[in-house]
PDB file of C-alpha atoms and ligand atoms in Angstrom:
ATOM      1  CA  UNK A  30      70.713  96.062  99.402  1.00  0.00           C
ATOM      2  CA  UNK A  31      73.229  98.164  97.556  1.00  0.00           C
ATOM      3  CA  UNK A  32      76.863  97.070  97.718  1.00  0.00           C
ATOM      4  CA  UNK A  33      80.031  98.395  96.715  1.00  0.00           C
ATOM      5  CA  UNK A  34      83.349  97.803  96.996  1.00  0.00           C
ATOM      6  CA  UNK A  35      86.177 100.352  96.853  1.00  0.00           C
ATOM      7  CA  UNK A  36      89.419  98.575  95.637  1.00  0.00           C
ATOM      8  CA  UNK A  37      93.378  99.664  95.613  1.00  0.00           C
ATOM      9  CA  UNK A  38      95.062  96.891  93.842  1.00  0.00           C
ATOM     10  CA  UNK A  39      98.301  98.392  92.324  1.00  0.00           C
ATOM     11  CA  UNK A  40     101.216  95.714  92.587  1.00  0.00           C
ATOM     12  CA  UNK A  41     100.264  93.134  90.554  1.00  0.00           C
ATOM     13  CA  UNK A  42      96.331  93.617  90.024  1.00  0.00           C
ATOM     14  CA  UNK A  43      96.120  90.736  91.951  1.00  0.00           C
ATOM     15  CA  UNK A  44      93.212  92.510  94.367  1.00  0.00           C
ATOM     16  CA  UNK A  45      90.998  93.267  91.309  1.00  0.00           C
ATOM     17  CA  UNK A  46      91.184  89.454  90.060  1.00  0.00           C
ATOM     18  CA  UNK A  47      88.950  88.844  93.762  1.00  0.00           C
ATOM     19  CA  UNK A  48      86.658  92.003  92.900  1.00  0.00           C
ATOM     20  CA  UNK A  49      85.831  91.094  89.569  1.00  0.00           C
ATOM     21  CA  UNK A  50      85.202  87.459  90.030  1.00  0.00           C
ATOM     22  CA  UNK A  51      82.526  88.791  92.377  1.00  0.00           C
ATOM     23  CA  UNK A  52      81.570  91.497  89.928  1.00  0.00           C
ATOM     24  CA  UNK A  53      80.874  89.009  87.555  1.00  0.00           C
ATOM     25  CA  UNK A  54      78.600  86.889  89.319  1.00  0.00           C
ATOM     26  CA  UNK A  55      76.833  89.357  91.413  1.00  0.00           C
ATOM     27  CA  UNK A  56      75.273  93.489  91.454  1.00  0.00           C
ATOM     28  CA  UNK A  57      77.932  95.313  93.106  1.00  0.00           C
ATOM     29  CA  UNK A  58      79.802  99.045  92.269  1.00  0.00           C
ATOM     30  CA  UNK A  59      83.641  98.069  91.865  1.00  0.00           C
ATOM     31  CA  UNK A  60      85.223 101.124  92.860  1.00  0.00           C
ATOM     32  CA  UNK A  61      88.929 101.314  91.407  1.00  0.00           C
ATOM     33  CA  UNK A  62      90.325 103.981  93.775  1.00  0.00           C
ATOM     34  CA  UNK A  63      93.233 104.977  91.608  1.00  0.00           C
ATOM     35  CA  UNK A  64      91.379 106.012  89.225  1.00  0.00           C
ATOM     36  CA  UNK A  65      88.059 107.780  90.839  1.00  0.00           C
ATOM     37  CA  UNK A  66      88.476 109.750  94.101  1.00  0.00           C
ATOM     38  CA  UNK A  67      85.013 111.874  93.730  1.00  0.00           C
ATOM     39  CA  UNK A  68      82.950 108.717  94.765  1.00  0.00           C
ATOM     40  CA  UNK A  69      80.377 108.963  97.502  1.00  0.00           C
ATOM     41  CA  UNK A  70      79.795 105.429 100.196  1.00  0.00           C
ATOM     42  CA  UNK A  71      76.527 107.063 101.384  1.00  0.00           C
ATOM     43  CA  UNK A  72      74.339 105.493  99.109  1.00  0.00           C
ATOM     44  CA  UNK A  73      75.446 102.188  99.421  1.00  0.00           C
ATOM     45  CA  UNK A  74      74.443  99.998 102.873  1.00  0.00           C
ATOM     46  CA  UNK A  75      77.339  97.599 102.352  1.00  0.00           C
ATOM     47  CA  UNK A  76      80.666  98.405 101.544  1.00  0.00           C
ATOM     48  CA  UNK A  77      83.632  95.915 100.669  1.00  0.00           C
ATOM     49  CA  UNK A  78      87.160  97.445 101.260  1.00  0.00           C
ATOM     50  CA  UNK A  79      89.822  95.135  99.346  1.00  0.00           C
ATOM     51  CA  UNK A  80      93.576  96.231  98.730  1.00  0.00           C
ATOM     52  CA  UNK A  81      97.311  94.276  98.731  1.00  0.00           C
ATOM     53  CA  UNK A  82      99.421  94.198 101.565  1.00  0.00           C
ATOM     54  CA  UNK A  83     102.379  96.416 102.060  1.00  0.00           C
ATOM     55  CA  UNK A  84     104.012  96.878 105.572  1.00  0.00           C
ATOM     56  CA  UNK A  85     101.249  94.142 107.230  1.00  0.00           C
ATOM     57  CA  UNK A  86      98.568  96.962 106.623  1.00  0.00           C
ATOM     58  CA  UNK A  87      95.773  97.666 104.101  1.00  0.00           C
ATOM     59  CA  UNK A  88      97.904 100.020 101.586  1.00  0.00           C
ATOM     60  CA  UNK A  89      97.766 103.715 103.148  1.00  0.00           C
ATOM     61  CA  UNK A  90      95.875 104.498 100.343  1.00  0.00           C
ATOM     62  CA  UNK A  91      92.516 102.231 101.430  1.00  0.00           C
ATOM     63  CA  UNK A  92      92.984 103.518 104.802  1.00  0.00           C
ATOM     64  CA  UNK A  93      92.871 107.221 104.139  1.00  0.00           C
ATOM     65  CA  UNK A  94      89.685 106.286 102.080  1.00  0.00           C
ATOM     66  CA  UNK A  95      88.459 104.484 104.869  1.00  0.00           C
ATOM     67  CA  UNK A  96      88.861 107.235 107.058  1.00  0.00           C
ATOM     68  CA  UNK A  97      87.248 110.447 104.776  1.00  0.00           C
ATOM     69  CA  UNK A  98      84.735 108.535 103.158  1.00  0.00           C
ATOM     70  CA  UNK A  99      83.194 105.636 104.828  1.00  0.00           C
ATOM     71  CA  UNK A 100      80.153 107.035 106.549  1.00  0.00           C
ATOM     72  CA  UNK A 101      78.892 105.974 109.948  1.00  0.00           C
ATOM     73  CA  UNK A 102      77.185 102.651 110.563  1.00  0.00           C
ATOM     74  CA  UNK A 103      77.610 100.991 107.252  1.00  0.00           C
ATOM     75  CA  UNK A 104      77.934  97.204 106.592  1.00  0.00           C
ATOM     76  CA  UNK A 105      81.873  96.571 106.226  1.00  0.00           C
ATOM     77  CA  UNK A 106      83.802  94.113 104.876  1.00  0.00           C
ATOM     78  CA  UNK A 107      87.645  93.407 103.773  1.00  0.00           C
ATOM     79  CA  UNK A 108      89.256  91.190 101.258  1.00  0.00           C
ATOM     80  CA  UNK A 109      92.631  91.480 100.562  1.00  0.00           C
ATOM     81  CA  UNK A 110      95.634  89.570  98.798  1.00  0.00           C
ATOM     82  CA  UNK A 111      99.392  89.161 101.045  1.00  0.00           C
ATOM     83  CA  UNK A 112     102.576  87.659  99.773  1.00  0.00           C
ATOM     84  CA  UNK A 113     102.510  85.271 102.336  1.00  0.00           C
ATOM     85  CA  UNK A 114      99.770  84.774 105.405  1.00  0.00           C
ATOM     86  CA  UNK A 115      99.187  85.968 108.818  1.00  0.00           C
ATOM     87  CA  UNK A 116      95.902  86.883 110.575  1.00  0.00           C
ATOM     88  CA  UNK A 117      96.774  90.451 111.301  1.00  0.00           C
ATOM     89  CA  UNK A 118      96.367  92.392 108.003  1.00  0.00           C
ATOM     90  CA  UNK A 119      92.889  93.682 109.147  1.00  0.00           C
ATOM     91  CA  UNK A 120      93.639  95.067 112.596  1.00  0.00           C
ATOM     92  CA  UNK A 121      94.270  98.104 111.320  1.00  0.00           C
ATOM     93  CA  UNK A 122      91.211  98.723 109.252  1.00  0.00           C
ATOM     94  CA  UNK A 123      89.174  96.808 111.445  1.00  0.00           C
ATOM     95  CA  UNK A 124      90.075  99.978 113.832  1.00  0.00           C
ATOM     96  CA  UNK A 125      88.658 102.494 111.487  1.00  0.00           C
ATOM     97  CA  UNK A 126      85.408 100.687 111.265  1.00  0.00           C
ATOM     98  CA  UNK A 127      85.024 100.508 114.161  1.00  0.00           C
ATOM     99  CA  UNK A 128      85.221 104.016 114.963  1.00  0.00           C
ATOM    100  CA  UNK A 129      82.861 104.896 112.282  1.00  0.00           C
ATOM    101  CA  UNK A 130      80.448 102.438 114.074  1.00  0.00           C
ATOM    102  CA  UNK A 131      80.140  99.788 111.370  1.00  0.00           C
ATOM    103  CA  UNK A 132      79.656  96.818 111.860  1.00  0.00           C
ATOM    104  CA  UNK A 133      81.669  94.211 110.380  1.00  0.00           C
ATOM    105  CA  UNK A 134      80.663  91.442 108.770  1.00  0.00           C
ATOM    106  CA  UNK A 135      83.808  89.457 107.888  1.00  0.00           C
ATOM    107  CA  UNK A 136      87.326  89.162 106.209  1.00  0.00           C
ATOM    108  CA  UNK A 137      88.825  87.620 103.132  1.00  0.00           C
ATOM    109  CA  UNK A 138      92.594  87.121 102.461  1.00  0.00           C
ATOM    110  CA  UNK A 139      94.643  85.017 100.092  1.00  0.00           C
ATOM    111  CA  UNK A 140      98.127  84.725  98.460  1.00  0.00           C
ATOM    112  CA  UNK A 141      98.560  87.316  95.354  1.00  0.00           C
ATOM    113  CA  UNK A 142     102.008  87.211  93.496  1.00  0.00           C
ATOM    114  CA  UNK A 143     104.906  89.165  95.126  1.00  0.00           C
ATOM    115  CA  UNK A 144     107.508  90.888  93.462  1.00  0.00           C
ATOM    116  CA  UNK A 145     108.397  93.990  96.096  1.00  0.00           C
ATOM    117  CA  UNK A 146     111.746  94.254  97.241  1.00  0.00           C
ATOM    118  CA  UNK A 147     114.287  90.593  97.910  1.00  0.00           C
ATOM    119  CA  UNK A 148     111.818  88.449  96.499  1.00  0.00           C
ATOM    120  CA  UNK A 149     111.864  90.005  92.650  1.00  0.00           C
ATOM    121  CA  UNK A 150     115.720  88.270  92.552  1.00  0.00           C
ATOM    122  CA  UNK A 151     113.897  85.334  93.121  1.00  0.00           C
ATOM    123  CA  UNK A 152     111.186  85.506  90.933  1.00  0.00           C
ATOM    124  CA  UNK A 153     108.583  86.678  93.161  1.00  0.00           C
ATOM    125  CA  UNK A 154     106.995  84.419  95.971  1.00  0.00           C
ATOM    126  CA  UNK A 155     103.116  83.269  95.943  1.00  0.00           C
ATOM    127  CA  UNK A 156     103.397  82.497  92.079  1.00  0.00           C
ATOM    128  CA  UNK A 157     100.145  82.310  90.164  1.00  0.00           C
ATOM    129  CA  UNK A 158      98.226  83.574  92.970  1.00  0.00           C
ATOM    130  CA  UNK A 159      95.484  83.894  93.570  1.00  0.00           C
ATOM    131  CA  UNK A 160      94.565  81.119  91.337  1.00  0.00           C
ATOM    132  CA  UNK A 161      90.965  79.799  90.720  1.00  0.00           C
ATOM    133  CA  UNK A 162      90.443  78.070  94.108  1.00  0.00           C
ATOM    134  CA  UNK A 163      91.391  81.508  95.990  1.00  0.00           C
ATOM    135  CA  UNK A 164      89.187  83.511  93.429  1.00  0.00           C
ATOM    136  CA  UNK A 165      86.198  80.738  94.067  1.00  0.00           C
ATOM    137  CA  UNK A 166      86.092  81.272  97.855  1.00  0.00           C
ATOM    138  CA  UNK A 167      86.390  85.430  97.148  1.00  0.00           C
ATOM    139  CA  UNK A 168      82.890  84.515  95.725  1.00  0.00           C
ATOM    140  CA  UNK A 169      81.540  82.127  97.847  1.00  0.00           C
ATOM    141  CA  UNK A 170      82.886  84.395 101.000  1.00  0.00           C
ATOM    142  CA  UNK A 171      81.100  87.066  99.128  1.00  0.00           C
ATOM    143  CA  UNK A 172      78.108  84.776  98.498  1.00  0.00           C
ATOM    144  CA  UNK A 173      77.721  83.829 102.237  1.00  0.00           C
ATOM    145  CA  UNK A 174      77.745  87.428 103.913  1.00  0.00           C
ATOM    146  CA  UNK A 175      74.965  87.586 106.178  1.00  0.00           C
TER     147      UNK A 175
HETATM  148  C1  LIG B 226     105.593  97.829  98.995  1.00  0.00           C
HETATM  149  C2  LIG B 226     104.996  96.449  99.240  1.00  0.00           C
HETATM  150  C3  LIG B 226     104.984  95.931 100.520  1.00  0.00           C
HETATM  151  C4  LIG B 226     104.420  94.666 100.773  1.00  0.00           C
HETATM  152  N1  LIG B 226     104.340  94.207 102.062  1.00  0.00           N
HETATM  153  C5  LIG B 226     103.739  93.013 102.298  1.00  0.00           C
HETATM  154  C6  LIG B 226     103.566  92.546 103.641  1.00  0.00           C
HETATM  155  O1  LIG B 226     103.910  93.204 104.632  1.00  0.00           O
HETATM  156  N2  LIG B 226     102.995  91.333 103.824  1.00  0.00           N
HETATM  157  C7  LIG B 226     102.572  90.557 102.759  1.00  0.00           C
HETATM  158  O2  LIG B 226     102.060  89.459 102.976  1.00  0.00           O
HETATM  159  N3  LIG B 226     102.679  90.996 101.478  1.00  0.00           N
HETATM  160  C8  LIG B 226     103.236  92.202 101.235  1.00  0.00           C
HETATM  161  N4  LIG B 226     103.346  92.656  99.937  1.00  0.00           N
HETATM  162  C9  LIG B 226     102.814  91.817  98.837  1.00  0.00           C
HETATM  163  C10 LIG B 226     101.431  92.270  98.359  1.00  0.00           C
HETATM  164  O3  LIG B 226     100.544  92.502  99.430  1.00  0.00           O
HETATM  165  C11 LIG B 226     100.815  91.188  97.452  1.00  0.00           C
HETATM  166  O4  LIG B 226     101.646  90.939  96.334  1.00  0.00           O
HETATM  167  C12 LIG B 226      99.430  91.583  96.989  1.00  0.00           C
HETATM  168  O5  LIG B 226      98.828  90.489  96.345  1.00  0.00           O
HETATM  169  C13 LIG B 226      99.445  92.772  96.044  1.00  0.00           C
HETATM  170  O6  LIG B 226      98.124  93.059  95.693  1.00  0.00           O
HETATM  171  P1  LIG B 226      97.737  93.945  94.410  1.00  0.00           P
HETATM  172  O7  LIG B 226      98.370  93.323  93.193  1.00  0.00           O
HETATM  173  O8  LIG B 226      96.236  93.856  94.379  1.00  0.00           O
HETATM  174  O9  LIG B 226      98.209  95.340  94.685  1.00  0.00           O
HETATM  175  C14 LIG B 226     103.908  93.906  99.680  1.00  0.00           C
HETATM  176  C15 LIG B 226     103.930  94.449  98.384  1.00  0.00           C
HETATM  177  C16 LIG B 226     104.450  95.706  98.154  1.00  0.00           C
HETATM  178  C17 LIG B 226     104.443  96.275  96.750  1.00  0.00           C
END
C-alpha cells in the first residue's frame, strides 16, 4: 500500500513535527505543499491530509489541494494541530472527501503552539505543543489505520 501525506504547516511548523515523527518510523511520501505544487495523489491508495488551524478550518490552502488533486475513491485521512480543541476542524474537509467518494478512515488533532493574533501579547497559548505524548499518538494513530 502506498501512502502519502500532503502537509501545509506554516505557523509554527508545528504540523510537520506529526508528519515526520511518522516519516521516521514508517514508508510514506511527506508532501510539503508550500514548496511542491506539481505532485500527483493518483499513485498513492492512501492519502493523509494534515495542516494547522486557522478560522476552525483546514488552512484554505489544504482545501484547494483537496479539491484539484485528490482523485476519486482514495483512502483519506486528516491530522491536524489547533491552538486550542474542538471536534469540528474536519467538517469541512471531511465534505470534500466525501464528494470525491473516499472513504475515510479517521482523524488526528492535537494542541500546536499559537502565536496568531491576541494571544502573541501573551506569549502564545498551547506552549510546547505538540510535545512527545501528542507526537507518540500521531504515530500510533498512524500505526493503527485499518
Ligand atoms: C491565521 C490563524 C488562524 C488560526 N485559527 C485557529 C482556530 O480557529 N482554531 C484553533 O484552534 N487554532 C487556530 N490557529 C492556531 C493554529 O492552528 C495552530 O497554532 C497550529 O498548530 C499551527 O500549525 P502549523 O504550525 O503546522 O501551521 C490559528 C493560527 C493562525 C496563524
Amino acid at each position: 500500500m502506498r501512502t502519502a501525506i500532503v502537509y501545509v504547516s506554516k505557523h509554527h511548523g508545528n504540523t510537520k513535527k506529526l508528519v515526520d515523527a511518522i516519516a521516521e518510523k514508517y514508508e510514506i511520501t511527506a508532501i510539503d505543499a508550500m514548496k511542491h505544487s506539481t505532485f500527483d495523489l493518483s499513485e498513492f491508495d492512501r492519502i493523509g491530509f494534515a495542516s494547522g488551524i486557522a478560522g476552525s478550518k483546514f488552512y484554505p490552502q489544504m482545501r484547494k489541494i483537496m479539491k484539484e488533486k485528490l482523485p476519486e475513491g482514495k483512502d483519506v485521512f486528516f491530522l491536524y494541530t489547533c491552538g486550542f480543541k474542538t471536534n469540528r476542524y474536519c467538517n469541512a474537509v471531511r465534505k470534500i472527501a466525501e464528494k470525491k467518494k473516499a472513504r475515510i478512515l479517521g482523524e488526528y488533532g492535537c494542541l500546536g503552539y499559537d502565536t496568531v493574533g491576541p494571544f502573541k501579547l501573551i506569549g502564545g497559548i498551547a506552549k510546547g505543543h505538540p510535545d512527545e505524548t501528542d507526537i507518540q499518538k500521531a504515530v500510533e494513530f498512524y500505526a493503527g489505520l485499518k
